[in-house]
Amino acid sequence: MSQNTIRIATFNVNSIKARLPRVTEWLEEAKPDVALLQELKCADESFPHFEIESAGYKAEIHGQKSYNGVAILSRHPIEDVRRGLPGADEMGDDADQARYIEATVKGIRLASIYLPNGNPAPGPKFDYKLRWMERLRAHVAETLLPSERPLALGGDYNVCPTDRDVHDPTGFAEDALCRPESRAAFRALLNLGLTEAWRALHPNAEGKYSYWDYGAGAWQKDNGLRIDHFLLSPQAADRLVECEIDRRPRGREKPSDHTPVVVELTVD
DNA sequence: ATGACTTTCAGCGAAAGA
């Protein structure tokens, strides 16, 4: 007896308008049930709903002009949408940054996350990154995990979890993506009981990346970083079938600097 | 090599990205 599965992708598109041909052709070929997008760089009212619906997807948006912006695209109904993490009021400086959207699809609680980059580090942007990560940790601990439901948090975490996830560990040692504080905050999420899906299925892999800089021939030389991840609650990790990096979109004309990561989970 | 590339902005150079 075969089981039904759901395929969920995460993709930092680096402008949904500039990337629309890449995104629609990838949706047509990869056909994920859900696509979590980051860096839309557009306001809610200018999101290209017509083209996305024509590809077969409904979209819930948390947009922002010029910067940031996240979305949940789905071929199935999207329920109980939440925009933004709790705690913005205490932050003082980020009430507007559109970096988090959460919703339920087919009984799975999903989030699309665009974690702050944090460079240059040290500095105020790095402090902001660490505060944002603590807000995410608190929300997962206080609200999401206690529900004891399947939970998949996908997105651009802007963290290389270990040196195996960086083409040049020495050169990036002081970078906000690789610094010990960033990695400790990422491990604090895992220590709540979350599973990093790709690493769980590829425990010994090195040199597998989800981002390549536009410059210096980084893609051609495979000088990349693995910073796009899925974190799963125990109830979702028990359903984990597969997690793969889809390199195809990065090699095409006018690509995003990121490429999608796809996770497959069984559903009832 | 003080670089490299891309996107946005009521732009015309600068900021941000990672």
Short mmCIF file of C-alpha atoms (C1' of nucleotides) in Angstrom, two decimals:
data_model
loop_
_atom_site.label_atom_id
_atom_site.label_comp_id
_atom_site.label_asym_id
_atom_site.label_seq_id
_atom_site.Cartn_x
_atom_site.Cartn_y
_atom_site.Cartn_z
CA MET A 1 0.00 0.00 0.00
CA SER A 2 1.58 3.28 -1.12
CA GLN A 3 1.32 6.40 0.99
CA ASN A 4 0.37 9.88 -0.12
CA THR A 5 3.04 12.52 0.15
CA ILE A 6 3.27 16.30 0.00
CA ARG A 7 6.24 18.11 -1.56
CA ILE A 8 7.18 21.47 -0.07
CA ALA A 9 9.84 23.75 -1.58
CA THR A 10 11.69 26.82 -0.31
CA PHE A 11 13.14 29.33 -2.79
CA ASN A 12 14.72 32.76 -2.26
CA VAL A 13 13.78 34.33 -5.61
CA ASN A 14 15.59 37.71 -5.23
CA SER A 15 12.68 39.78 -6.63
CA ILE A 16 9.50 37.99 -7.73
CA LYS A 17 9.02 40.43 -10.61
CA ALA A 18 12.54 40.10 -12.02
CA ARG A 19 12.36 36.30 -11.51
CA LEU A 20 8.82 35.58 -12.74
CA PRO A 21 9.86 33.55 -15.84
CA ARG A 22 12.28 31.46 -13.73
CA VAL A 23 9.71 30.90 -10.99
CA THR A 24 6.81 29.92 -13.26
CA GLU A 25 8.88 27.51 -15.37
CA TRP A 26 10.25 25.93 -12.18
CA LEU A 27 6.72 25.56 -10.72
CA GLU A 28 5.63 23.86 -13.97
CA GLU A 29 8.53 21.39 -13.98
CA ALA A 30 8.99 20.72 -10.24
CA LYS A 31 5.26 20.91 -9.40
CA PRO A 32 5.69 21.27 -5.64
CA ASP A 33 2.45 21.17 -3.64
CA VAL A 34 3.68 24.20 -1.70
CA ALA A 35 6.38 26.78 -2.47
CA LEU A 36 7.72 29.00 0.32
CA LEU A 37 9.26 32.11 -1.28
CA GLN A 38 11.57 34.78 0.13
CA GLU A 39 12.90 38.17 -1.00
CA LEU A 40 9.85 39.08 -3.08
CA LYS A 41 10.97 42.73 -3.02
CA CYS A 42 7.44 43.86 -3.80
CA ALA A 43 4.45 45.27 -1.97
CA ASP A 44 1.31 43.15 -1.48
CA GLU A 45 -0.59 45.10 -4.13
CA SER A 46 2.02 44.55 -6.85
CA PHE A 47 2.45 40.78 -6.41
CA PRO A 48 1.91 39.01 -9.77
CA HIS A 49 -1.13 37.01 -8.63
CA PHE A 50 -2.40 36.39 -12.18
CA GLU A 51 0.78 34.66 -13.37
CA ILE A 52 1.11 32.60 -10.18
CA GLU A 53 -2.55 31.52 -10.31
CA SER A 54 -2.10 30.63 -13.99
CA ALA A 55 0.65 28.24 -12.90
CA GLY A 56 -1.85 26.58 -10.56
CA TYR A 57 -1.10 28.22 -7.20
CA LYS A 58 -2.90 30.33 -4.66
CA ALA A 59 -0.64 32.77 -2.82
CA GLU A 60 -0.64 34.31 0.65
CA ILE A 61 1.76 37.25 0.80
CA HIS A 62 3.58 39.28 3.41
CA GLY A 63 5.08 41.87 1.10
CA GLN A 64 7.30 44.93 1.40
CA LYS A 65 8.40 47.45 -1.18
CA SER A 66 12.03 47.11 -2.34
CA TYR A 67 13.22 44.77 0.40
CA ASN A 68 12.35 41.46 2.06
CA GLY A 69 8.87 40.02 1.48
CA VAL A 70 7.78 36.36 1.92
CA ALA A 71 5.00 34.20 0.48
CA ILE A 72 3.32 30.81 0.74
CA LEU A 73 2.18 29.39 -2.63
CA SER A 74 0.01 26.26 -2.63
CA ARG A 75 -1.99 24.04 -4.96
CA HIS A 76 -4.16 23.15 -1.92
CA PRO A 77 -6.19 25.46 0.34
CA ILE A 78 -4.17 27.72 2.68
CA GLU A 79 -5.64 28.22 6.17
CA ASP A 80 -4.99 30.28 9.32
CA VAL A 81 -2.40 32.72 7.97
CA ARG A 82 -0.13 34.56 10.39
CA ARG A 83 2.11 37.45 9.22
CA GLY A 84 5.18 38.46 11.22
CA LEU A 85 6.82 36.99 14.31
CA PRO A 86 5.69 37.99 17.81
CA GLY A 87 7.89 40.51 19.59
CA ALA A 88 8.23 43.24 16.95
CA ASP A 89 7.03 45.85 19.42
CA GLU A 90 9.94 45.17 21.76
CA MET A 91 12.43 45.31 18.88
CA GLY A 92 11.81 48.95 18.16
CA ASP A 93 13.61 48.87 14.83
CA ASP A 94 11.97 46.23 12.72
CA ALA A 95 8.23 46.57 13.00
CA ASP A 96 7.98 46.72 9.21
CA GLN A 97 10.43 44.12 7.98
CA ALA A 98 8.41 41.43 6.16
CA ARG A 99 10.39 38.29 6.94
CA TYR A 100 7.88 35.74 8.27
CA ILE A 101 4.59 34.19 7.16
CA GLU A 102 2.97 31.08 8.59
CA ALA A 103 -0.06 29.03 7.52
CA THR A 104 -1.57 25.54 7.46
CA VAL A 105 -1.78 23.36 4.35
CA LYS A 106 -3.15 19.79 4.48
CA GLY A 107 -2.79 19.76 8.26
CA ILE A 108 0.86 20.80 8.23
CA ARG A 109 1.84 24.10 9.86
CA LEU A 110 4.29 25.85 7.50
CA ALA A 111 6.42 28.96 7.72
CA SER A 112 8.35 30.89 5.06
CA ILE A 113 11.35 32.51 6.74
CA TYR A 114 13.74 35.19 5.49
CA LEU A 115 16.21 35.51 8.32
CA PRO A 116 18.28 38.73 8.44
CA ASN A 117 21.72 38.52 6.79
CA GLY A 118 23.52 40.23 9.67
CA ASN A 119 26.56 41.61 7.86
CA PRO A 120 28.68 43.46 8.64
CA ALA A 121 29.49 41.61 11.86
CA PRO A 122 29.91 42.70 14.51
CA GLY A 123 27.52 45.65 14.37
CA PRO A 124 23.87 46.67 14.68
CA LYS A 125 22.76 44.47 11.77
CA PHE A 126 24.37 41.44 13.39
CA ASP A 127 22.71 42.27 16.72
CA TYR A 128 19.39 42.50 14.89
CA LYS A 129 19.95 39.07 13.30
CA LEU A 130 20.59 37.46 16.69
CA ARG A 131 17.56 39.14 18.27
CA TRP A 132 15.39 37.96 15.36
CA MET A 133 16.67 34.40 15.81
CA GLU A 134 15.79 34.53 19.50
CA ARG A 135 12.27 35.72 18.64
CA LEU A 136 11.94 32.78 16.23
CA ARG A 137 13.19 30.37 18.89
CA ALA A 138 10.71 31.72 21.43
CA HIS A 139 7.79 31.47 18.99
CA VAL A 140 8.68 27.86 18.11
CA ALA A 141 9.09 26.95 21.80
CA GLU A 142 6.03 28.75 23.16
CA THR A 143 3.46 28.36 20.38
CA LEU A 144 4.42 26.00 17.54
CA LEU A 145 5.93 22.96 19.27
CA PRO A 146 3.30 22.77 22.06
CA SER A 147 0.65 22.15 19.40
CA GLU A 148 2.32 18.76 18.79
CA ARG A 149 1.42 18.99 15.11
CA PRO A 150 3.55 18.45 11.98
CA LEU A 151 5.56 21.63 11.47
CA ALA A 152 7.88 22.54 8.57
CA LEU A 153 9.83 25.80 8.82
CA GLY A 154 11.44 26.50 5.45
CA GLY A 155 13.43 29.42 4.23
CA ASP A 156 16.61 31.39 3.80
CA TYR A 157 18.14 31.15 7.27
CA ASN A 158 21.32 33.01 6.28
CA VAL A 159 23.25 30.50 8.42
CA CYS A 160 25.77 27.87 7.27
CA PRO A 161 25.27 25.34 10.08
CA THR A 162 28.80 23.85 9.89
CA ASP A 163 32.04 24.23 7.96
CA ARG A 164 30.87 21.40 5.71
CA ASP A 165 28.25 23.82 4.38
CA VAL A 166 30.72 26.48 3.13
CA HIS A 167 33.13 26.30 0.19
CA ASP A 168 35.71 28.43 2.06
CA PRO A 169 35.34 27.98 5.85
CA THR A 170 38.45 30.02 6.62
CA GLY A 171 37.45 32.95 4.44
CA PHE A 172 33.93 32.99 5.91
CA ALA A 173 34.87 32.39 9.55
CA GLU A 174 34.07 35.99 10.55
CA ASP A 175 31.06 36.35 8.23
CA ALA A 176 27.63 36.74 9.83
CA LEU A 177 26.51 33.53 8.07
CA CYS A 178 29.21 31.43 9.71
CA ARG A 179 30.12 33.16 12.96
CA PRO A 180 29.87 31.06 16.14
CA GLU A 181 27.01 33.22 17.50
CA SER A 182 24.91 32.56 14.36
CA ARG A 183 25.63 28.83 14.50
CA ALA A 184 24.86 28.69 18.21
CA ALA A 185 21.49 30.39 17.61
CA PHE A 186 20.75 27.89 14.82
CA ARG A 187 21.67 25.00 17.14
CA ALA A 188 19.40 26.48 19.79
CA LEU A 189 16.53 25.95 17.33
CA LEU A 190 17.61 22.35 16.74
CA ASN A 191 17.96 21.83 20.49
CA LEU A 192 14.25 22.52 20.89
CA GLY A 193 13.70 19.22 19.10
CA LEU A 194 13.65 20.33 15.46
CA THR A 195 15.30 18.26 12.71
CA GLU A 196 17.21 19.85 9.82
CA ALA A 197 15.73 17.79 7.00
CA TRP A 198 18.51 17.83 4.40
CA ARG A 199 21.30 17.09 6.88
CA ALA A 200 19.28 14.31 8.51
CA LEU A 201 19.14 12.50 5.16
CA HIS A 202 22.69 13.36 4.03
CA PRO A 203 24.65 13.11 7.30
CA ASN A 204 28.12 12.90 5.74
CA ALA A 205 27.70 15.11 2.66
CA GLU A 206 30.01 18.06 2.00
CA GLY A 207 30.13 20.63 -0.76
CA LYS A 208 26.37 20.76 -1.36
CA TYR A 209 25.06 24.31 -1.59
CA SER A 210 21.87 26.32 -2.10
CA TYR A 211 23.41 29.77 -2.80
CA TRP A 212 26.18 31.00 -5.10
CA ASP A 213 27.32 34.63 -5.35
CA TYR A 214 26.62 36.30 -8.70
CA GLY A 215 30.22 37.46 -9.03
CA ALA A 216 33.67 35.96 -9.49
CA GLY A 217 32.42 32.88 -11.34
CA ALA A 218 31.10 31.44 -8.06
CA TRP A 219 28.51 29.22 -9.78
CA GLN A 220 30.96 27.92 -12.39
CA LYS A 221 33.52 27.12 -9.67
CA ASP A 222 30.80 25.76 -7.33
CA ASN A 223 31.87 28.22 -4.65
CA GLY A 224 28.63 28.15 -2.69
CA LEU A 225 26.98 28.18 0.71
CA ARG A 226 24.20 26.00 2.16
CA ILE A 227 21.91 28.49 3.88
CA ASP A 228 18.38 27.46 2.78
CA HIS A 229 16.93 24.91 5.17
CA PHE A 230 13.86 23.04 6.40
CA LEU A 231 13.43 22.54 10.14
CA LEU A 232 10.87 19.88 11.10
CA SER A 233 9.00 19.18 14.34
CA PRO A 234 9.12 15.58 15.58
CA GLN A 235 5.67 14.95 14.09
CA ALA A 236 6.94 16.13 10.68
CA ALA A 237 10.36 14.46 10.95
CA ASP A 238 8.56 11.14 11.44
CA ARG A 239 6.99 11.72 8.00
CA LEU A 240 10.23 12.70 6.22
CA VAL A 241 10.71 10.84 2.93
CA GLU A 242 13.21 12.93 0.98
CA CYS A 243 14.95 16.31 0.91
CA GLU A 244 16.90 17.47 -2.15
CA ILE A 245 18.49 20.61 -3.56
CA ASP A 246 17.19 21.40 -7.06
CA ARG A 247 20.16 23.01 -8.84
CA ARG A 248 18.40 23.49 -12.17
CA PRO A 249 17.05 27.05 -11.72
CA ARG A 250 20.47 28.43 -10.67
CA GLY A 251 22.04 27.43 -14.00
CA ARG A 252 19.55 29.28 -16.22
CA GLU A 253 19.41 32.77 -17.72
CA LYS A 254 18.91 35.62 -15.25
CA PRO A 255 18.76 33.29 -12.22
CA SER A 256 18.26 34.02 -8.55
CA ASP A 257 21.49 33.64 -6.59
CA HIS A 258 19.67 30.92 -4.56
CA THR A 259 18.24 27.61 -5.80
CA PRO A 260 15.23 25.69 -4.38
CA VAL A 261 15.32 23.01 -1.68
CA VAL A 262 12.43 20.51 -1.68
CA VAL A 263 11.21 18.29 1.15
CA GLU A 264 8.75 15.40 0.81
CA LEU A 265 6.56 14.33 3.74
CA THR A 266 3.92 11.62 4.01
CA VAL A 267 0.38 12.81 4.68
CA ASP A 268 -2.62 10.92 6.05
"C1'" DA B 1 42.76 44.27 -7.87
"C1'" DT B 2 40.30 49.86 -3.80
"C1'" DG B 3 37.32 44.10 -8.13
"C1'" DA B 4 34.00 40.80 -9.31
"C1'" DC B 5 27.22 40.74 -9.91
"C1'" DT B 6 22.16 41.93 -9.38
"C1'" DT B 7 18.08 44.49 -7.90
"C1'" DT B 8 15.63 48.51 -6.36
"C1'" DC B 9 14.58 53.42 -6.36
"C1'" DA B 10 9.51 58.78 -9.02
"C1'" DG B 11 17.04 56.33 -9.88
"C1'" DC B 12 20.80 59.11 -12.94
"C1'" DG B 13 24.68 56.76 -7.85
"C1'" DA B 14 23.93 54.27 -3.63
"C1'" DA B 15 22.38 50.75 -0.66
"C1'" DA B 16 21.68 45.99 0.17
"C1'" DG B 17 22.49 41.48 -0.51
"C1'" DA B 18 25.52 37.08 1.51
#
